[in-house]
C-alpha cells in the first residue's frame, strides 16, 4: 500500500487511513463499525457512509 | 503497464469482483476506469473518450445501464450492450426474450397493479412465486401458498414505490433444495455453481446460500448459451433450476454477474476469462 492519506470519519470523527492510490467507489470499513464509501467531488476525496444500492445484480 | 488495447471500465462500487477484473484487465490492456456516480456522463458525443472497448459493471442496474448508454454514444462498443442490460433488467421482457428462443421457463403472469396479484396467483395455482419485475438478490421475492398470503403480498406491494409495484407471478418449481448459476462469456459456458438452500426458498448467495461446483452437461451448456443469446448478453449469468418433474427451467439472466464465489469454489479464473474475452473483442 502506498502512503496513506489521513481523513476523518464522518460518523465518529476519528482518523481514517485511505491508501494514496485509492479509487473512487472503494469501501473502507472503519473501526467504529461504519462502512465508508470513497467518492470524489470536484476531484476532492470525500468519505460518506455507504448506504447500499437500490437495485443490484447477484450471484 | 500493458501495451494492449484501451478498455474503459465503468463501475460504481469496487467489490472483490471488480477488483479481480481490474487486475486481470491490467495484465492485458490499458485500463481507463470511470466511476459512474461521480462522473456526469455526456450522451451523444462521439470520440469524447478514446478507447477500444468498454466493460460495464455496476452493483446498481442503473449504473450499468447508463454507463453502457454513454460509452456506446461515444462510439465505443460496450460489453454488455445497453439493449441487453435493459432486456435483462426487466423480468417480463426477459421472459419474452427467452420464450422467443424456446427456453423452458415457469408459467408466468405479469401484473402492473398489486390488487391483481391474488387473481394472478389463483390462475397460476398455489404455491406461486411473486417477484418485482425489477430487482435481484432475491429481495421482495415471496412464495404465496394461499389466498390469505396473496392478499398480504398485494397489500405490501401497494405501499411500495411505483417501480416495485409491477410484479411477475410464476408457478413454483419444485427443486431439489438448490438451484444452478451458470455463466456465459462470449459464446462459451466456462463454469457454474450449485446454490444450496440455507433456509427459506431463495437460493441467492447474497442470502446465505452455499455454493459448490456444477459439472455443465450438454443441456446446461446449451440452455446457458441460448438464454444469453436470447437476451443479447455476451457476459452473463443464468439462473436455472432442476425441475423435479424433469428437465431444467430458466429463471433469469443477469447481465452484470458477480462471480467471486464461482471463481473460489470452481477454481475457474472467471476474471481472467472475462478480461481475455473483452480484450480479444477489442482486437476484432
Short mmCIF file of C-alpha atoms in Angstrom, two decimals:
data_model
loop_
_atom_site.label_atom_id
_atom_site.label_comp_id
_atom_site.label_asym_id
_atom_site.label_seq_id
_atom_site.Cartn_x
_atom_site.Cartn_y
_atom_site.Cartn_z
CA UNK A 1 0.00 0.00 0.00
CA UNK A 2 1.31 3.44 -0.83
CA UNK A 3 1.46 6.17 1.80
CA UNK A 4 -1.92 6.58 3.48
CA UNK A 5 -3.96 9.77 3.34
CA UNK A 6 -5.49 10.95 6.60
CA UNK A 7 -9.20 11.64 6.56
CA UNK A 8 -11.83 11.95 9.22
CA UNK A 9 -14.67 9.53 9.72
CA UNK A 10 -17.94 11.45 9.21
CA UNK A 11 -19.60 9.34 11.91
CA UNK A 12 -17.13 9.08 14.82
CA UNK A 13 -14.70 11.86 13.87
CA UNK A 14 -11.63 9.64 14.27
CA UNK A 15 -8.88 9.34 11.66
CA UNK A 16 -9.35 7.06 8.67
CA UNK A 17 -6.36 5.89 6.66
CA UNK A 18 -7.05 5.95 2.92
CA UNK A 19 -4.42 4.50 0.56
CA UNK A 20 -2.84 7.17 -1.63
CA UNK A 21 -3.65 5.04 -4.68
CA UNK A 22 -7.34 4.74 -3.76
CA UNK A 23 -10.03 4.52 -6.42
CA UNK A 24 -13.42 6.17 -6.01
CA UNK A 25 -16.03 3.55 -5.26
CA UNK A 26 -13.82 1.65 -2.83
CA UNK A 27 -15.34 0.75 0.51
CA UNK A 28 -13.46 1.15 3.78
CA UNK A 29 -14.62 -0.50 6.97
CA UNK A 30 -13.77 1.83 9.83
CA UNK A 31 -13.01 0.69 13.37
CA UNK A 32 -16.17 2.40 14.64
CA UNK A 33 -18.17 -0.15 12.66
CA UNK A 34 -19.36 2.01 9.80
CA UNK A 35 -18.65 1.23 6.15
CA UNK A 36 -17.43 4.28 4.28
CA UNK A 37 -17.52 4.82 0.54
CA UNK A 38 -14.72 6.79 -1.10
CA UNK A 39 -16.20 9.30 -3.51
CA UNK A 40 -14.79 12.28 -5.38
CA UNK A 41 -16.43 15.66 -5.65
CA UNK A 42 -14.69 18.06 -8.00
CA UNK A 43 -11.56 15.94 -7.78
CA UNK A 44 -11.52 16.04 -3.97
CA UNK A 45 -11.83 12.86 -1.97
CA UNK A 46 -14.80 12.61 0.36
CA UNK A 47 -15.85 9.86 2.72
CA UNK A 48 -19.52 9.12 3.07
CA UNK A 49 -21.45 6.42 4.87
CA UNK A 50 -22.16 3.61 2.42
CA UNK A 51 -25.90 3.32 2.10
CA UNK A 52 -26.08 0.32 -0.23
CA UNK A 53 -27.72 0.46 -3.62
CA UNK A 54 -31.31 0.45 -4.70
CA UNK A 55 -31.04 -2.36 -7.18
CA UNK A 56 -28.34 -4.87 -7.75
CA UNK A 57 -27.12 -7.94 -9.57
CA UNK A 58 -26.44 -11.03 -7.60
CA UNK A 59 -24.75 -14.37 -7.68
CA UNK B 1 1.64 -1.08 -17.97
CA UNK B 2 0.37 -3.30 -20.80
CA UNK B 3 0.58 -2.07 -24.39
CA UNK B 4 -2.68 -3.75 -25.36
CA UNK B 5 -5.92 -2.02 -26.31
CA UNK B 6 -7.55 0.59 -24.09
CA UNK B 7 -10.51 -0.71 -22.09
CA UNK B 8 -12.98 1.60 -20.40
CA UNK B 9 -14.12 0.12 -17.13
CA UNK B 10 -17.29 1.71 -15.79
CA UNK B 11 -18.38 0.91 -12.25
CA UNK B 12 -19.90 2.19 -9.05
CA UNK B 13 -18.70 0.11 -6.09
CA UNK B 14 -15.36 -1.69 -6.19
CA UNK B 15 -16.30 -5.09 -4.83
CA UNK B 16 -13.99 -8.09 -4.90
CA UNK B 17 -15.38 -8.95 -8.35
CA UNK B 18 -14.45 -5.55 -9.80
CA UNK B 19 -11.00 -5.67 -8.21
CA UNK B 20 -10.38 -9.11 -9.72
CA UNK B 21 -11.49 -7.84 -13.11
CA UNK B 22 -9.31 -4.73 -12.93
CA UNK B 23 -6.28 -6.81 -12.02
CA UNK B 24 -6.92 -9.22 -14.90
CA UNK B 25 -7.58 -6.44 -17.40
CA UNK B 26 -4.42 -4.55 -16.45
CA UNK B 27 -2.34 -7.57 -17.42
CA UNK B 28 -3.74 -7.42 -20.94
CA UNK B 29 -4.68 -3.83 -21.65
CA UNK B 30 -4.54 -0.20 -20.69
CA UNK B 31 -7.49 0.38 -18.40
CA UNK B 32 -9.37 3.64 -18.04
CA UNK B 33 -11.73 3.34 -15.06
CA UNK B 34 -14.77 5.61 -14.83
CA UNK B 35 -16.57 5.86 -11.50
CA UNK B 36 -20.09 6.50 -12.74
CA UNK B 37 -21.60 8.05 -9.57
CA UNK B 38 -19.03 10.87 -9.51
CA UNK B 39 -18.85 11.37 -13.28
CA UNK B 40 -21.59 13.19 -15.19
CA UNK B 41 -21.92 11.36 -18.49
CA UNK B 42 -22.41 13.30 -21.69
CA UNK B 43 -24.55 11.28 -24.07
CA UNK B 44 -24.29 11.60 -27.81
CA UNK B 45 -20.74 12.91 -28.24
CA UNK B 46 -18.74 10.51 -30.41
CA UNK B 47 -14.98 10.41 -29.85
CA UNK B 48 -15.30 12.06 -26.42
CA UNK B 49 -13.14 9.34 -24.89
CA UNK B 50 -10.52 7.33 -26.74
CA UNK B 51 -10.94 3.65 -26.03
CA UNK B 52 -11.23 0.44 -27.98
CA UNK B 53 -13.94 -1.22 -25.92
CA UNK B 54 -15.78 -0.91 -22.60
CA UNK B 55 -16.57 -3.39 -19.88
CA UNK B 56 -19.60 -2.17 -18.00
CA UNK B 57 -20.03 -3.11 -14.37
CA UNK B 58 -22.35 -1.78 -11.69
CA UNK B 59 -23.82 -3.07 -8.49
CA UNK B 60 -26.69 -0.79 -9.36
CA UNK B 61 -28.56 -1.73 -12.52
CA UNK B 62 -28.84 1.95 -13.39
CA UNK B 63 -25.06 2.40 -13.20
CA UNK B 64 -24.56 -0.43 -15.64
CA UNK B 65 -27.28 0.76 -18.00
CA UNK B 66 -26.32 4.42 -18.09
CA UNK B 67 -22.64 3.55 -18.34
CA UNK B 68 -23.40 1.37 -21.36
CA UNK B 69 -25.60 4.05 -22.92
CA UNK B 70 -22.90 6.71 -22.51
CA UNK B 71 -19.99 4.69 -23.86
CA UNK B 72 -21.97 3.48 -26.88
CA UNK B 73 -22.91 7.10 -27.59
CA UNK B 74 -19.17 7.84 -27.65
CA UNK B 75 -18.78 5.26 -30.42
CA UNK B 76 -17.28 2.61 -28.13
CA UNK B 77 -18.58 -0.95 -28.06
CA UNK B 78 -19.99 -1.82 -24.66
CA UNK B 79 -19.95 -5.27 -23.09
CA UNK B 80 -22.79 -5.73 -22.42
CA UNK B 81 -24.88 -3.53 -24.71
CA UNK B 82 -27.46 -1.13 -23.25
CA UNK B 83 -30.20 -3.07 -25.07
CA UNK B 84 -29.25 -6.35 -23.44
CA UNK B 85 -28.96 -4.75 -19.99
CA UNK B 86 -32.44 -3.27 -20.41
CA UNK B 87 -33.80 -6.62 -21.57
CA UNK B 88 -32.26 -8.48 -18.64
CA UNK B 89 -33.28 -5.83 -16.12
CA UNK B 90 -36.96 -6.46 -16.67
CA UNK B 91 -38.11 -9.96 -15.79
CA UNK B 92 -41.19 -9.73 -18.02
CA UNK B 93 -39.10 -8.69 -21.00
CA UNK B 94 -36.55 -11.38 -20.20
CA UNK B 95 -39.40 -13.91 -20.21
CA UNK B 96 -40.47 -12.73 -23.66
CA UNK B 97 -36.90 -12.90 -24.99
CA UNK B 98 -36.35 -16.41 -23.64
CA UNK B 99 -39.74 -17.57 -24.94
CA UNK B 100 -38.80 -16.49 -28.44
CA UNK B 101 -35.80 -18.84 -28.28
CA UNK B 102 -37.85 -21.70 -26.86
CA UNK B 103 -36.08 -21.64 -23.48
CA UNK B 104 -38.10 -23.54 -20.86
CA UNK B 105 -39.41 -21.28 -18.10
CA UNK B 106 -42.02 -21.41 -15.33
CA UNK B 107 -45.54 -20.39 -16.34
CA UNK B 108 -45.63 -16.64 -15.76
CA UNK B 109 -48.14 -13.82 -15.47
CA UNK B 110 -47.34 -10.12 -15.15
CA UNK B 111 -49.33 -7.66 -13.08
CA UNK B 112 -48.85 -3.90 -13.05
CA UNK B 113 -51.29 -3.35 -10.17
CA UNK B 114 -50.77 -5.14 -6.84
CA UNK B 115 -54.53 -5.58 -6.49
CA UNK B 116 -54.40 -8.09 -9.36
CA UNK B 117 -51.83 -10.31 -7.62
CA UNK B 118 -54.37 -12.56 -5.84
CA UNK B 119 -56.20 -13.14 -9.15
CA UNK B 120 -52.93 -13.98 -10.88
CA UNK B 121 -51.94 -16.40 -8.11
CA UNK B 122 -55.31 -18.19 -8.37
CA UNK B 123 -54.69 -18.54 -12.10
CA UNK B 124 -51.17 -19.93 -11.59
CA UNK B 125 -52.20 -22.13 -8.68
CA UNK B 126 -50.73 -22.43 -5.17
CA UNK B 127 -47.92 -22.20 -4.32
CA UNK B 128 -46.81 -19.37 -6.58
CA UNK B 129 -43.85 -17.01 -6.51
CA UNK B 130 -44.33 -13.25 -6.69
CA UNK B 131 -41.33 -11.12 -7.69
CA UNK B 132 -40.88 -7.46 -8.57
CA UNK B 133 -40.34 -7.11 -12.30
CA UNK B 134 -37.05 -5.40 -11.43
CA UNK B 135 -34.54 -6.36 -8.76
CA UNK B 136 -32.30 -9.19 -7.68
CA UNK B 137 -30.53 -10.77 -4.70
CA UNK B 138 -33.92 -12.35 -4.04
CA UNK B 139 -35.29 -9.22 -2.47
CA UNK B 140 -39.08 -8.91 -2.29
CA UNK B 141 -39.46 -12.40 -3.71
CA UNK B 142 -42.34 -14.09 -1.93
CA UNK B 143 -43.78 -17.56 -2.02
CA UNK B 144 -47.57 -17.42 -1.80
CA UNK B 145 -49.28 -20.56 -0.52
CA UNK B 146 -52.88 -19.48 -0.14
CA UNK B 147 -55.37 -16.69 -0.68
CA UNK B 148 -54.51 -15.03 2.64
CA UNK B 149 -50.82 -14.73 1.72
CA UNK B 150 -51.73 -13.47 -1.75
CA UNK B 151 -53.80 -10.66 -0.21
CA UNK B 152 -50.98 -9.88 2.22
CA UNK B 153 -48.36 -9.62 -0.54
CA UNK B 154 -50.74 -7.48 -2.64
CA UNK B 155 -51.24 -5.08 0.26
CA UNK B 156 -47.49 -4.83 0.95
CA UNK B 157 -46.75 -4.17 -2.72
CA UNK B 158 -49.36 -1.41 -2.87
CA UNK B 159 -47.33 0.64 -0.37
CA UNK B 160 -44.10 0.36 -2.37
CA UNK B 161 -42.84 2.85 -4.93
CA UNK B 162 -44.15 2.69 -8.46
CA UNK B 163 -41.02 0.88 -9.69
CA UNK B 164 -41.70 -2.05 -7.35
CA UNK B 165 -45.45 -2.44 -7.83
CA UNK B 166 -45.24 -4.30 -11.13
CA UNK B 167 -44.80 -8.00 -10.40
CA UNK B 168 -44.39 -11.25 -12.17
CA UNK B 169 -46.27 -14.21 -10.76
CA UNK B 170 -44.77 -17.60 -11.52
CA UNK B 171 -45.58 -21.20 -10.79
CA UNK B 172 -43.37 -22.55 -8.03
CA UNK B 173 -40.97 -25.09 -9.49
CA UNK B 174 -40.26 -27.97 -7.09
CA UNK B 175 -36.48 -28.22 -6.94
CA UNK B 176 -34.04 -30.41 -5.06
CA UNK B 177 -33.10 -27.83 -2.43
CA UNK B 178 -30.76 -25.99 -4.73
CA UNK B 179 -30.54 -24.15 -8.00
CA UNK B 180 -27.79 -23.52 -10.53
CA UNK B 181 -25.97 -20.38 -11.62
CA UNK B 182 -24.10 -20.76 -14.88
CA UNK B 183 -22.03 -18.23 -16.77
CA UNK B 184 -21.61 -17.36 -20.40
CA UNK B 185 -18.63 -15.44 -21.74
CA UNK B 186 -18.60 -14.77 -25.46
CA UNK B 187 -20.44 -17.90 -26.56
CA UNK B 188 -18.72 -20.22 -24.08
CA UNK B 189 -20.02 -21.53 -20.76
CA UNK B 190 -16.89 -21.67 -18.57
CA UNK B 191 -18.35 -22.53 -15.17
CA UNK B 192 -21.35 -22.93 -12.94
CA UNK B 193 -22.25 -23.50 -9.32
CA UNK B 194 -24.98 -25.12 -7.31
CA UNK B 195 -26.51 -22.78 -4.76
CA UNK B 196 -27.90 -24.81 -1.91
CA UNK B 197 -30.68 -23.58 0.30
CA UNK B 198 -29.79 -22.36 3.75
CA UNK B 199 -33.37 -21.76 4.84
CA UNK B 200 -36.33 -20.19 3.06
CA UNK B 201 -36.68 -20.89 -0.64
CA UNK B 202 -34.45 -18.25 -2.25
CA UNK B 203 -31.06 -19.60 -3.32
CA UNK B 204 -29.12 -16.37 -3.72
CA UNK B 205 -25.55 -16.34 -2.39
CA UNK B 206 -26.31 -12.87 -1.01
CA UNK B 207 -28.97 -14.53 1.17
CA UNK B 208 -26.66 -17.15 2.59
CA UNK B 209 -26.93 -20.00 0.07
CA UNK B 210 -23.92 -22.37 -0.01
CA UNK B 211 -22.03 -22.80 -3.26
CA UNK B 212 -20.42 -25.86 -4.83
CA UNK B 213 -19.17 -26.58 -8.38
CA UNK B 214 -21.54 -27.97 -11.01
CA UNK B 215 -20.43 -30.01 -14.00
CA UNK B 216 -22.01 -28.44 -17.04
CA UNK B 217 -23.67 -31.16 -19.10
CA UNK B 218 -24.59 -30.53 -22.72
CA UNK B 219 -28.15 -29.48 -21.81
CA UNK B 220 -26.98 -26.97 -19.19
CA UNK B 221 -24.42 -25.54 -21.55
CA UNK B 222 -26.97 -25.24 -24.34
CA UNK B 223 -29.53 -23.56 -22.04
CA UNK B 224 -26.89 -21.13 -20.77
CA UNK B 225 -25.78 -20.07 -24.22
CA UNK B 226 -29.29 -19.92 -25.68
CA UNK B 227 -30.50 -17.81 -22.74
CA UNK B 228 -27.66 -15.32 -23.05
CA UNK B 229 -28.10 -15.15 -26.80
CA UNK B 230 -31.85 -14.59 -26.37
CA UNK B 231 -31.30 -11.58 -24.14
CA UNK B 232 -28.25 -10.43 -26.09
CA UNK B 233 -25.67 -10.57 -23.31
CA UNK B 234 -22.09 -11.58 -24.11
CA UNK B 235 -21.03 -11.84 -20.46
CA UNK B 236 -23.83 -13.04 -18.23
CA UNK B 237 -25.09 -15.29 -15.51
CA UNK B 238 -28.09 -17.58 -15.89
CA UNK B 239 -30.25 -18.83 -13.03
CA UNK B 240 -31.51 -22.35 -13.70
CA UNK B 241 -33.50 -24.80 -11.59
CA UNK B 242 -33.77 -28.55 -11.86
CA UNK B 243 -37.49 -29.25 -12.15
CA UNK B 244 -38.35 -32.36 -10.12
CA UNK B 245 -40.88 -33.19 -12.88
CA UNK B 246 -37.87 -33.42 -15.23
CA UNK B 247 -35.53 -31.14 -17.12
CA UNK B 248 -34.26 -27.68 -16.41
CA UNK B 249 -36.12 -24.39 -16.18
CA UNK B 250 -34.51 -20.98 -16.62
CA UNK B 251 -35.49 -18.25 -14.17
CA UNK B 252 -33.48 -15.23 -15.25
CA UNK B 253 -30.40 -13.82 -16.95
CA UNK B 254 -28.05 -11.44 -15.18
CA UNK B 255 -26.04 -9.02 -17.37
CA UNK B 256 -23.54 -7.92 -14.68
CA UNK B 257 -22.99 -11.08 -12.70
CA UNK B 258 -20.95 -11.43 -9.55
CA UNK B 259 -18.55 -14.33 -9.95
CA UNK B 260 -16.16 -14.31 -6.98
CA UNK B 261 -17.87 -17.26 -5.30
CA UNK B 262 -17.86 -19.23 -8.56
CA UNK B 263 -14.18 -18.47 -9.06
CA UNK B 264 -13.41 -19.56 -5.50
CA UNK B 265 -15.33 -22.85 -5.48
CA UNK B 266 -14.65 -23.97 -9.07
CA UNK B 267 -11.08 -22.73 -9.42
CA UNK B 268 -12.01 -21.33 -12.84
CA UNK B 269 -10.35 -17.96 -13.45
CA UNK B 270 -13.56 -16.12 -14.27
CA UNK B 271 -11.93 -12.69 -14.08
CA UNK B 272 -9.18 -13.79 -16.47
CA UNK B 273 -11.68 -15.34 -18.89
CA UNK B 274 -13.88 -12.23 -18.93
CA UNK B 275 -10.87 -9.92 -19.31
CA UNK B 276 -9.47 -12.09 -22.10
CA UNK B 277 -12.78 -12.00 -23.94
CA UNK B 278 -13.09 -8.22 -23.63
CA UNK B 279 -9.54 -7.64 -24.89
CA UNK B 280 -9.89 -10.10 -27.76
CA UNK B 281 -13.19 -8.43 -28.74
CA UNK B 282 -11.40 -5.07 -28.90
CA UNK B 283 -8.96 -6.52 -31.40
CA UNK B 284 -11.67 -7.83 -33.72
#
